[in-house]
Amino acid sequence: MLARIDVITLFPDWVDGLKALGLTGKALASGHVELKTWNPRAFTADVHRSVDDRPYGGGPGMVMRPEPLACAIEAARADGAPAASVACLSPQGRRLDQDGVMELVERNRLILVCGRYEGIDQRVLDELIDEEWSVGDYVLSGGEPAAAVMIDAVVRQIPGVLGHERSVVEDSFADGLLDCPHFTRPESWRGRAVPEVLTSGDHARIAQWRRAQALHRTRRLRPDLWSRRILDPDDKAALAAWPQEFSDK
Ligand code: 4GN
């Protein structure tokens, strides 16, 4: 189970911010997982502490210099228990989904490398990076926001991190489905009533309604997920109990 995350970054504030905020902050403060940042700038030897340089072959922008980055990765790797791999966040990476999150949380340690500028020198990737992950098909100006997304998704799966243990299993995607709708007081708000079933106190019926809603939403909004779903007995029971909710209204 994940106990430690190391992030190699020129902007440690991006990642250290996670320690102060919300659920990730609580998980880090309570010692469920340790988060440590390593700044390549601290591994520079020149007077200007430069971490980037002009690209061979010309062109716009700068490239991260290999040596400070490599030294930061190696320092992180040498500190503490061995990590199975070093990962980099990039648009070329494996697309992160809930299955990927569950794989990552099983590891004892994650080392995440955040690139900046036009990119990382390819030789560092070849020499020291074992895997690449992407949080979606778009370009960010640095790997930090992608790392923050990955860290948040992973940390909330560590047992004991969520106050309500049930919330994790009932989450969107825990079961390959989108989440059901949620309601709180008042029972009527701006002329909109809470679905009657939710105030019925019939917990089995409520669970079936929620499942039918999740199935309906997934079919309507995410046909890609829907086409891969094999309806299990609970799905079929929910659909049989709530045919109107599932039909397209
Ligand atoms: C990750 C990193 C997008 C993602 C990134 C993503 C920084 N953009 N989709 N940008 O997960 C040059 C050096 C681009 C690293 C990279």
PDB file of C-alpha atoms and ligand atoms in Angstrom:
ATOM      1  CA  MET A   1       0.000   0.000   0.000  1.00  0.00           C
ATOM      2  CA  LEU A   2       1.194   3.459  -0.908  1.00  0.00           C
ATOM      3  CA  ALA A   3       3.227   5.016   1.932  1.00  0.00           C
ATOM      4  CA  ARG A   4       5.325   7.615   0.192  1.00  0.00           C
ATOM      5  CA  ILE A   5       5.243   9.935  -2.812  1.00  0.00           C
ATOM      6  CA  ASP A   6       8.293  11.843  -4.048  1.00  0.00           C
ATOM      7  CA  VAL A   7       7.854  14.622  -6.587  1.00  0.00           C
ATOM      8  CA  ILE A   8      10.705  16.042  -8.634  1.00  0.00           C
ATOM      9  CA  THR A   9       9.707  19.607  -9.458  1.00  0.00           C
ATOM     10  CA  LEU A  10      11.046  23.081 -10.110  1.00  0.00           C
ATOM     11  CA  PHE A  11       7.858  24.402  -8.460  1.00  0.00           C
ATOM     12  CA  PRO A  12       7.558  22.575  -5.133  1.00  0.00           C
ATOM     13  CA  ASP A  13       4.848  25.047  -3.998  1.00  0.00           C
ATOM     14  CA  TRP A  14       2.467  23.430  -6.464  1.00  0.00           C
ATOM     15  CA  VAL A  15       2.813  20.104  -4.689  1.00  0.00           C
ATOM     16  CA  ASP A  16       3.368  21.328  -1.133  1.00  0.00           C
ATOM     17  CA  GLY A  17      -0.011  23.061  -1.460  1.00  0.00           C
ATOM     18  CA  LEU A  18      -1.594  19.619  -1.308  1.00  0.00           C
ATOM     19  CA  LYS A  19      -0.364  19.312   2.280  1.00  0.00           C
ATOM     20  CA  ALA A  20      -2.528  22.232   3.371  1.00  0.00           C
ATOM     21  CA  LEU A  21      -5.770  21.441   1.606  1.00  0.00           C
ATOM     22  CA  GLY A  22      -8.710  19.157   2.170  1.00  0.00           C
ATOM     23  CA  LEU A  23      -8.505  15.430   2.004  1.00  0.00           C
ATOM     24  CA  THR A  24      -4.945  15.157   0.703  1.00  0.00           C
ATOM     25  CA  GLY A  25      -3.867  17.571   3.448  1.00  0.00           C
ATOM     26  CA  LYS A  26      -5.524  15.432   6.107  1.00  0.00           C
ATOM     27  CA  ALA A  27      -4.010  12.222   4.716  1.00  0.00           C
ATOM     28  CA  LEU A  28      -0.544  13.754   4.685  1.00  0.00           C
ATOM     29  CA  ALA A  29      -0.867  15.348   8.136  1.00  0.00           C
ATOM     30  CA  SER A  30      -2.167  12.134   9.714  1.00  0.00           C
ATOM     31  CA  GLY A  31       0.817  10.202   8.339  1.00  0.00           C
ATOM     32  CA  HIS A  32      -1.144   7.914   6.017  1.00  0.00           C
ATOM     33  CA  VAL A  33       1.276   8.884   3.281  1.00  0.00           C
ATOM     34  CA  GLU A  34       4.461  10.919   3.170  1.00  0.00           C
ATOM     35  CA  LEU A  35       4.997  13.529   0.444  1.00  0.00           C
ATOM     36  CA  LYS A  36       8.445  14.843  -0.319  1.00  0.00           C
ATOM     37  CA  THR A  37       9.570  17.260  -3.041  1.00  0.00           C
ATOM     38  CA  TRP A  38      12.953  17.473  -4.746  1.00  0.00           C
ATOM     39  CA  ASN A  39      13.953  20.578  -6.674  1.00  0.00           C
ATOM     40  CA  PRO A  40      16.428  20.071  -9.529  1.00  0.00           C
ATOM     41  CA  ARG A  41      17.599  23.635  -8.920  1.00  0.00           C
ATOM     42  CA  ALA A  42      19.163  22.453  -5.659  1.00  0.00           C
ATOM     43  CA  PHE A  43      21.314  20.084  -7.738  1.00  0.00           C
ATOM     44  CA  THR A  44      22.865  22.709  -9.991  1.00  0.00           C
ATOM     45  CA  ALA A  45      26.575  23.484  -9.771  1.00  0.00           C
ATOM     46  CA  ASP A  46      26.820  26.665 -11.850  1.00  0.00           C
ATOM     47  CA  VAL A  47      26.597  30.170 -10.420  1.00  0.00           C
ATOM     48  CA  HIS A  48      23.298  30.877 -12.224  1.00  0.00           C
ATOM     49  CA  ARG A  49      21.677  27.663 -10.935  1.00  0.00           C
ATOM     50  CA  SER A  50      20.341  27.061 -14.429  1.00  0.00           C
ATOM     51  CA  VAL A  51      17.939  24.200 -14.972  1.00  0.00           C
ATOM     52  CA  ASP A  52      17.201  24.771 -18.661  1.00  0.00           C
ATOM     53  CA  ASP A  53      19.106  25.347 -21.889  1.00  0.00           C
ATOM     54  CA  ARG A  54      18.492  25.962 -25.592  1.00  0.00           C
ATOM     55  CA  PRO A  55      17.370  23.028 -27.714  1.00  0.00           C
ATOM     56  CA  TYR A  56      19.855  21.348 -30.058  1.00  0.00           C
ATOM     57  CA  GLY A  57      18.597  21.812 -33.614  1.00  0.00           C
ATOM     58  CA  GLY A  58      17.080  25.171 -32.749  1.00  0.00           C
ATOM     59  CA  GLY A  59      13.488  26.151 -32.271  1.00  0.00           C
ATOM     60  CA  PRO A  60      11.527  28.011 -29.645  1.00  0.00           C
ATOM     61  CA  GLY A  61      11.617  27.461 -25.922  1.00  0.00           C
ATOM     62  CA  MET A  62      14.022  25.735 -23.607  1.00  0.00           C
ATOM     63  CA  VAL A  63      14.724  22.155 -22.583  1.00  0.00           C
ATOM     64  CA  MET A  64      15.346  20.927 -19.046  1.00  0.00           C
ATOM     65  CA  ARG A  65      19.055  20.245 -18.547  1.00  0.00           C
ATOM     66  CA  PRO A  66      19.733  16.560 -17.915  1.00  0.00           C
ATOM     67  CA  GLU A  67      22.187  16.679 -15.009  1.00  0.00           C
ATOM     68  CA  PRO A  68      20.244  18.612 -12.316  1.00  0.00           C
ATOM     69  CA  LEU A  69      17.109  16.633 -13.125  1.00  0.00           C
ATOM     70  CA  ALA A  70      18.956  13.299 -13.026  1.00  0.00           C
ATOM     71  CA  CYS A  71      20.648  14.203  -9.719  1.00  0.00           C
ATOM     72  CA  ALA A  72      17.282  15.110  -8.169  1.00  0.00           C
ATOM     73  CA  ILE A  73      15.727  11.817  -9.328  1.00  0.00           C
ATOM     74  CA  GLU A  74      18.701   9.843  -8.044  1.00  0.00           C
ATOM     75  CA  ALA A  75      18.663  11.637  -4.690  1.00  0.00           C
ATOM     76  CA  ALA A  76      14.965  10.817  -4.274  1.00  0.00           C
ATOM     77  CA  ARG A  77      15.587   7.205  -5.268  1.00  0.00           C
ATOM     78  CA  ALA A  78      18.469   6.830  -2.823  1.00  0.00           C
ATOM     79  CA  ASP A  79      16.381   8.191   0.066  1.00  0.00           C
ATOM     80  CA  GLY A  80      14.327   5.537   1.848  1.00  0.00           C
ATOM     81  CA  ALA A  81      12.848   2.266   0.661  1.00  0.00           C
ATOM     82  CA  PRO A  82      13.476   1.265  -2.960  1.00  0.00           C
ATOM     83  CA  ALA A  83      10.784   2.397  -5.401  1.00  0.00           C
ATOM     84  CA  ALA A  84       9.641   0.014  -8.104  1.00  0.00           C
ATOM     85  CA  SER A  85       9.744   2.700 -10.744  1.00  0.00           C
ATOM     86  CA  VAL A  86      10.116   6.360 -11.615  1.00  0.00           C
ATOM     87  CA  ALA A  87       7.177   7.922 -13.435  1.00  0.00           C
ATOM     88  CA  CYS A  88       6.882  11.064 -15.497  1.00  0.00           C
ATOM     89  CA  LEU A  89       3.691  13.026 -16.280  1.00  0.00           C
ATOM     90  CA  SER A  90       3.344  13.792 -19.967  1.00  0.00           C
ATOM     91  CA  PRO A  91       0.740  13.871 -22.738  1.00  0.00           C
ATOM     92  CA  GLN A  92       2.500  10.815 -24.247  1.00  0.00           C
ATOM     93  CA  GLY A  93       1.794   8.726 -21.165  1.00  0.00           C
ATOM     94  CA  ARG A  94      -0.717   6.033 -20.362  1.00  0.00           C
ATOM     95  CA  ARG A  95      -4.059   7.678 -19.785  1.00  0.00           C
ATOM     96  CA  LEU A  96      -4.877   7.682 -16.073  1.00  0.00           C
ATOM     97  CA  ASP A  97      -8.238   6.127 -15.240  1.00  0.00           C
ATOM     98  CA  GLN A  98      -9.646   4.545 -12.078  1.00  0.00           C
ATOM     99  CA  ASP A  99      -8.017   1.178 -12.913  1.00  0.00           C
ATOM    100  CA  GLY A 100      -4.664   2.966 -13.188  1.00  0.00           C
ATOM    101  CA  VAL A 101      -5.284   4.743  -9.888  1.00  0.00           C
ATOM    102  CA  MET A 102      -5.957   1.387  -8.195  1.00  0.00           C
ATOM    103  CA  GLU A 103      -2.721  -0.027  -9.657  1.00  0.00           C
ATOM    104  CA  LEU A 104      -0.703   2.940  -8.422  1.00  0.00           C
ATOM    105  CA  VAL A 105      -2.087   2.835  -4.871  1.00  0.00           C
ATOM    106  CA  GLU A 106      -0.923  -0.789  -4.541  1.00  0.00           C
ATOM    107  CA  ARG A 107       2.696   0.298  -4.850  1.00  0.00           C
ATOM    108  CA  ASN A 108       4.706   1.145  -1.751  1.00  0.00           C
ATOM    109  CA  ARG A 109       6.229   4.261  -3.246  1.00  0.00           C
ATOM    110  CA  LEU A 110       5.754   6.619  -6.199  1.00  0.00           C
ATOM    111  CA  ILE A 111       8.428   8.863  -7.660  1.00  0.00           C
ATOM    112  CA  LEU A 112       6.843  11.443  -9.973  1.00  0.00           C
ATOM    113  CA  VAL A 113       8.893  13.625 -12.284  1.00  0.00           C
ATOM    114  CA  CYS A 114       7.340  16.922 -13.412  1.00  0.00           C
ATOM    115  CA  GLY A 115       8.728  18.460 -16.573  1.00  0.00           C
ATOM    116  CA  ARG A 116       8.651  22.151 -17.524  1.00  0.00           C
ATOM    117  CA  TYR A 117       9.516  24.259 -20.582  1.00  0.00           C
ATOM    118  CA  GLU A 118       9.387  22.504 -23.963  1.00  0.00           C
ATOM    119  CA  GLY A 119      10.384  19.221 -22.403  1.00  0.00           C
ATOM    120  CA  ILE A 120      12.896  16.970 -20.699  1.00  0.00           C
ATOM    121  CA  ASP A 121      16.144  15.918 -22.416  1.00  0.00           C
ATOM    122  CA  GLN A 122      15.322  12.567 -24.050  1.00  0.00           C
ATOM    123  CA  ARG A 123      18.394  10.934 -22.499  1.00  0.00           C
ATOM    124  CA  VAL A 124      16.991  11.455 -18.986  1.00  0.00           C
ATOM    125  CA  LEU A 125      13.768   9.785 -20.087  1.00  0.00           C
ATOM    126  CA  ASP A 126      15.752   6.881 -21.579  1.00  0.00           C
ATOM    127  CA  GLU A 127      18.090   6.557 -18.606  1.00  0.00           C
ATOM    128  CA  LEU A 128      15.875   7.171 -15.576  1.00  0.00           C
ATOM    129  CA  ILE A 129      12.154   7.196 -16.406  1.00  0.00           C
ATOM    130  CA  ASP A 130      10.393   3.820 -16.318  1.00  0.00           C
ATOM    131  CA  GLU A 131       6.855   4.876 -17.186  1.00  0.00           C
ATOM    132  CA  GLU A 132       4.833   7.847 -18.401  1.00  0.00           C
ATOM    133  CA  TRP A 133       1.305   8.769 -17.339  1.00  0.00           C
ATOM    134  CA  SER A 134      -1.117  11.337 -18.728  1.00  0.00           C
ATOM    135  CA  VAL A 135      -4.168  12.816 -17.013  1.00  0.00           C
ATOM    136  CA  GLY A 136      -5.857  13.627 -20.324  1.00  0.00           C
ATOM    137  CA  ASP A 137      -5.375  14.642 -23.931  1.00  0.00           C
ATOM    138  CA  TYR A 138      -4.332  18.243 -23.444  1.00  0.00           C
ATOM    139  CA  VAL A 139      -1.081  20.102 -22.865  1.00  0.00           C
ATOM    140  CA  LEU A 140      -0.136  21.730 -19.565  1.00  0.00           C
ATOM    141  CA  SER A 141       2.764  24.113 -19.041  1.00  0.00           C
ATOM    142  CA  GLY A 142       4.215  21.719 -16.491  1.00  0.00           C
ATOM    143  CA  GLY A 143       3.718  18.268 -15.069  1.00  0.00           C
ATOM    144  CA  GLU A 144       2.775  19.644 -11.615  1.00  0.00           C
ATOM    145  CA  PRO A 145      -0.991  20.007 -12.088  1.00  0.00           C
ATOM    146  CA  ALA A 146      -1.069  16.517 -13.611  1.00  0.00           C
ATOM    147  CA  ALA A 147       0.894  15.163 -10.628  1.00  0.00           C
ATOM    148  CA  ALA A 148      -1.528  16.925  -8.256  1.00  0.00           C
ATOM    149  CA  VAL A 149      -4.454  15.239 -10.006  1.00  0.00           C
ATOM    150  CA  MET A 150      -2.776  11.838  -9.780  1.00  0.00           C
ATOM    151  CA  ILE A 151      -1.810  12.329  -6.118  1.00  0.00           C
ATOM    152  CA  ASP A 152      -5.348  13.361  -5.145  1.00  0.00           C
ATOM    153  CA  ALA A 153      -6.910  10.401  -6.953  1.00  0.00           C
ATOM    154  CA  VAL A 154      -4.442   7.930  -5.430  1.00  0.00           C
ATOM    155  CA  VAL A 155      -4.355   9.257  -1.861  1.00  0.00           C
ATOM    156  CA  ARG A 156      -8.144   9.068  -1.454  1.00  0.00           C
ATOM    157  CA  GLN A 157      -7.910   5.316  -2.126  1.00  0.00           C
ATOM    158  CA  ILE A 158      -5.549   4.677   0.796  1.00  0.00           C
ATOM    159  CA  PRO A 159      -7.567   2.828   3.453  1.00  0.00           C
ATOM    160  CA  GLY A 160      -8.464   5.099   6.362  1.00  0.00           C
ATOM    161  CA  VAL A 161      -7.977   8.341   4.461  1.00  0.00           C
ATOM    162  CA  LEU A 162     -11.637   9.007   3.765  1.00  0.00           C
ATOM    163  CA  GLY A 163     -13.725   9.739   6.831  1.00  0.00           C
ATOM    164  CA  HIS A 164     -16.588   7.669   5.540  1.00  0.00           C
ATOM    165  CA  GLU A 165     -15.109   4.364   4.446  1.00  0.00           C
ATOM    166  CA  ARG A 166     -18.198   3.732   2.359  1.00  0.00           C
ATOM    167  CA  SER A 167     -17.705   6.751   0.127  1.00  0.00           C
ATOM    168  CA  VAL A 168     -14.779   5.171  -1.739  1.00  0.00           C
ATOM    169  CA  VAL A 169     -16.679   2.086  -2.823  1.00  0.00           C
ATOM    170  CA  GLU A 170     -19.738   4.126  -3.700  1.00  0.00           C
ATOM    171  CA  ASP A 171     -17.708   6.638  -5.702  1.00  0.00           C
ATOM    172  CA  SER A 172     -18.144   7.302  -9.335  1.00  0.00           C
ATOM    173  CA  PHE A 173     -16.074   4.716 -11.285  1.00  0.00           C
ATOM    174  CA  ALA A 174     -15.557   2.441  -8.261  1.00  0.00           C
ATOM    175  CA  ASP A 175     -17.862   0.117 -10.147  1.00  0.00           C
ATOM    176  CA  GLY A 176     -17.166   1.371 -13.673  1.00  0.00           C
ATOM    177  CA  LEU A 177     -20.236   3.624 -13.534  1.00  0.00           C
ATOM    178  CA  LEU A 178     -20.839   7.332 -13.162  1.00  0.00           C
ATOM    179  CA  ASP A 179     -22.172   8.481  -9.815  1.00  0.00           C
ATOM    180  CA  CYS A 180     -25.887   8.772  -9.013  1.00  0.00           C
ATOM    181  CA  PRO A 181     -27.439  12.200  -8.231  1.00  0.00           C
ATOM    182  CA  HIS A 182     -27.241  13.520  -4.654  1.00  0.00           C
ATOM    183  CA  PHE A 183     -29.705  15.626  -2.649  1.00  0.00           C
ATOM    184  CA  THR A 184     -29.799  17.271   0.746  1.00  0.00           C
ATOM    185  CA  ARG A 185     -32.293  19.480   2.635  1.00  0.00           C
ATOM    186  CA  PRO A 186     -34.657  21.181   1.979  1.00  0.00           C
ATOM    187  CA  GLU A 187     -36.980  18.551   0.577  1.00  0.00           C
ATOM    188  CA  SER A 188     -38.357  21.128  -1.861  1.00  0.00           C
ATOM    189  CA  TRP A 189     -36.055  23.799  -3.274  1.00  0.00           C
ATOM    190  CA  ARG A 190     -37.170  26.434  -5.797  1.00  0.00           C
ATOM    191  CA  GLY A 191     -40.076  24.242  -6.718  1.00  0.00           C
ATOM    192  CA  ARG A 192     -37.906  21.163  -7.253  1.00  0.00           C
ATOM    193  CA  ALA A 193     -38.689  18.180  -5.069  1.00  0.00           C
ATOM    194  CA  VAL A 194     -36.245  15.521  -3.918  1.00  0.00           C
ATOM    195  CA  PRO A 195     -37.100  12.170  -5.594  1.00  0.00           C
ATOM    196  CA  GLU A 196     -39.719  10.543  -3.394  1.00  0.00           C
ATOM    197  CA  VAL A 197     -37.841   7.260  -3.041  1.00  0.00           C
ATOM    198  CA  LEU A 198     -34.986   8.995  -1.175  1.00  0.00           C
ATOM    199  CA  THR A 199     -37.321  10.066   1.632  1.00  0.00           C
ATOM    200  CA  SER A 200     -39.052   6.679   1.836  1.00  0.00           C
ATOM    201  CA  GLY A 201     -36.645   5.078   4.303  1.00  0.00           C
ATOM    202  CA  ASP A 202     -36.673   1.905   2.174  1.00  0.00           C
ATOM    203  CA  HIS A 203     -32.924   1.327   1.911  1.00  0.00           C
ATOM    204  CA  ALA A 204     -33.034  -1.579  -0.513  1.00  0.00           C
ATOM    205  CA  ARG A 205     -35.278   0.396  -2.853  1.00  0.00           C
ATOM    206  CA  ILE A 206     -33.037   3.470  -2.506  1.00  0.00           C
ATOM    207  CA  ALA A 207     -29.966   1.408  -3.405  1.00  0.00           C
ATOM    208  CA  GLN A 208     -31.736   0.061  -6.495  1.00  0.00           C
ATOM    209  CA  TRP A 209     -32.850   3.544  -7.563  1.00  0.00           C
ATOM    210  CA  ARG A 210     -29.308   4.851  -7.192  1.00  0.00           C
ATOM    211  CA  ARG A 211     -27.939   1.999  -9.264  1.00  0.00           C
ATOM    212  CA  ALA A 212     -30.572   2.562 -11.961  1.00  0.00           C
ATOM    213  CA  GLN A 213     -29.632   6.265 -12.039  1.00  0.00           C
ATOM    214  CA  ALA A 214     -25.921   5.455 -12.306  1.00  0.00           C
ATOM    215  CA  LEU A 215     -26.619   3.007 -15.146  1.00  0.00           C
ATOM    216  CA  HIS A 216     -28.847   5.505 -16.941  1.00  0.00           C
ATOM    217  CA  ARG A 217     -26.309   8.311 -16.636  1.00  0.00           C
ATOM    218  CA  THR A 218     -23.491   6.113 -17.831  1.00  0.00           C
ATOM    219  CA  ARG A 219     -25.462   4.943 -20.868  1.00  0.00           C
ATOM    220  CA  ARG A 220     -26.514   8.486 -21.735  1.00  0.00           C
ATOM    221  CA  LEU A 221     -23.276  10.382 -21.019  1.00  0.00           C
ATOM    222  CA  ARG A 222     -20.506   7.818 -21.496  1.00  0.00           C
ATOM    223  CA  PRO A 223     -21.345   5.379 -24.281  1.00  0.00           C
ATOM    224  CA  ASP A 224     -17.663   4.334 -24.295  1.00  0.00           C
ATOM    225  CA  LEU A 225     -17.969   3.008 -20.730  1.00  0.00           C
ATOM    226  CA  TRP A 226     -21.429   1.635 -21.391  1.00  0.00           C
ATOM    227  CA  SER A 227     -20.384  -0.491 -24.364  1.00  0.00           C
ATOM    228  CA  ARG A 228     -17.865  -2.330 -22.198  1.00  0.00           C
ATOM    229  CA  ARG A 229     -20.284  -3.036 -19.353  1.00  0.00           C
ATOM    230  CA  ILE A 230     -21.646  -6.504 -18.713  1.00  0.00           C
ATOM    231  CA  LEU A 231     -24.834  -6.118 -16.669  1.00  0.00           C
ATOM    232  CA  ASP A 232     -24.513  -7.998 -13.370  1.00  0.00           C
ATOM    233  CA  PRO A 233     -27.497  -9.356 -11.398  1.00  0.00           C
ATOM    234  CA  ASP A 234     -27.707  -6.162  -9.280  1.00  0.00           C
ATOM    235  CA  ASP A 235     -27.802  -4.054 -12.450  1.00  0.00           C
ATOM    236  CA  LYS A 236     -30.607  -6.174 -13.878  1.00  0.00           C
ATOM    237  CA  ALA A 237     -32.590  -6.011 -10.636  1.00  0.00           C
ATOM    238  CA  ALA A 238     -32.185  -2.223 -10.516  1.00  0.00           C
ATOM    239  CA  LEU A 239     -33.352  -1.839 -14.105  1.00  0.00           C
ATOM    240  CA  ALA A 240     -36.304  -4.154 -13.528  1.00  0.00           C
ATOM    241  CA  ALA A 241     -37.316  -2.164 -10.420  1.00  0.00           C
ATOM    242  CA  TRP A 242     -36.908   1.250 -12.138  1.00  0.00           C
ATOM    243  CA  PRO A 243     -37.704   0.835 -15.852  1.00  0.00           C
ATOM    244  CA  GLN A 244     -39.057   4.409 -16.126  1.00  0.00           C
ATOM    245  CA  GLU A 245     -35.945   5.945 -14.570  1.00  0.00           C
ATOM    246  CA  PHE A 246     -33.759   4.082 -17.016  1.00  0.00           C
ATOM    247  CA  SER A 247     -35.755   4.853 -20.141  1.00  0.00           C
ATOM    248  CA  ASP A 248     -34.920   8.047 -22.022  1.00  0.00           C
ATOM    249  CA  LYS A 249     -37.295  10.696 -20.784  1.00  0.00           C
TER     250      LYS A 249
HETATM  251  C1  4GN B   1       1.343  16.215 -18.455  1.00  0.00           C
HETATM  252  C2  4GN B   1       2.368  17.139 -18.569  1.00  0.00           C
HETATM  253  C3  4GN B   1       0.116  17.479 -20.032  1.00  0.00           C
HETATM  254  C4  4GN B   1       0.209  16.392 -19.209  1.00  0.00           C
HETATM  255  C5  4GN B   1       2.214  18.212 -19.425  1.00  0.00           C
HETATM  256  C6  4GN B   1      -0.930  15.419 -19.139  1.00  0.00           C
HETATM  257  C7  4GN B   1       4.501  19.066 -19.171  1.00  0.00           C
HETATM  258  N1  4GN B   1       1.088  18.371 -20.137  1.00  0.00           N
HETATM  259  N2  4GN B   1      -1.826  15.472 -20.105  1.00  0.00           N
HETATM  260  N3  4GN B   1       3.177  19.150 -19.626  1.00  0.00           N
HETATM  261  O1  4GN B   1      -0.971  14.611 -18.240  1.00  0.00           O
HETATM  262  C8  4GN B   1       6.881  19.248 -21.550  1.00  0.00           C
HETATM  263  C9  4GN B   1       7.610  18.759 -20.356  1.00  0.00           C
HETATM  264  C10 4GN B   1       5.464  18.887 -21.420  1.00  0.00           C
HETATM  265  C11 4GN B   1       6.658  17.968 -19.539  1.00  0.00           C
HETATM  266  C12 4GN B   1       5.305  18.221 -20.076  1.00  0.00           C
END
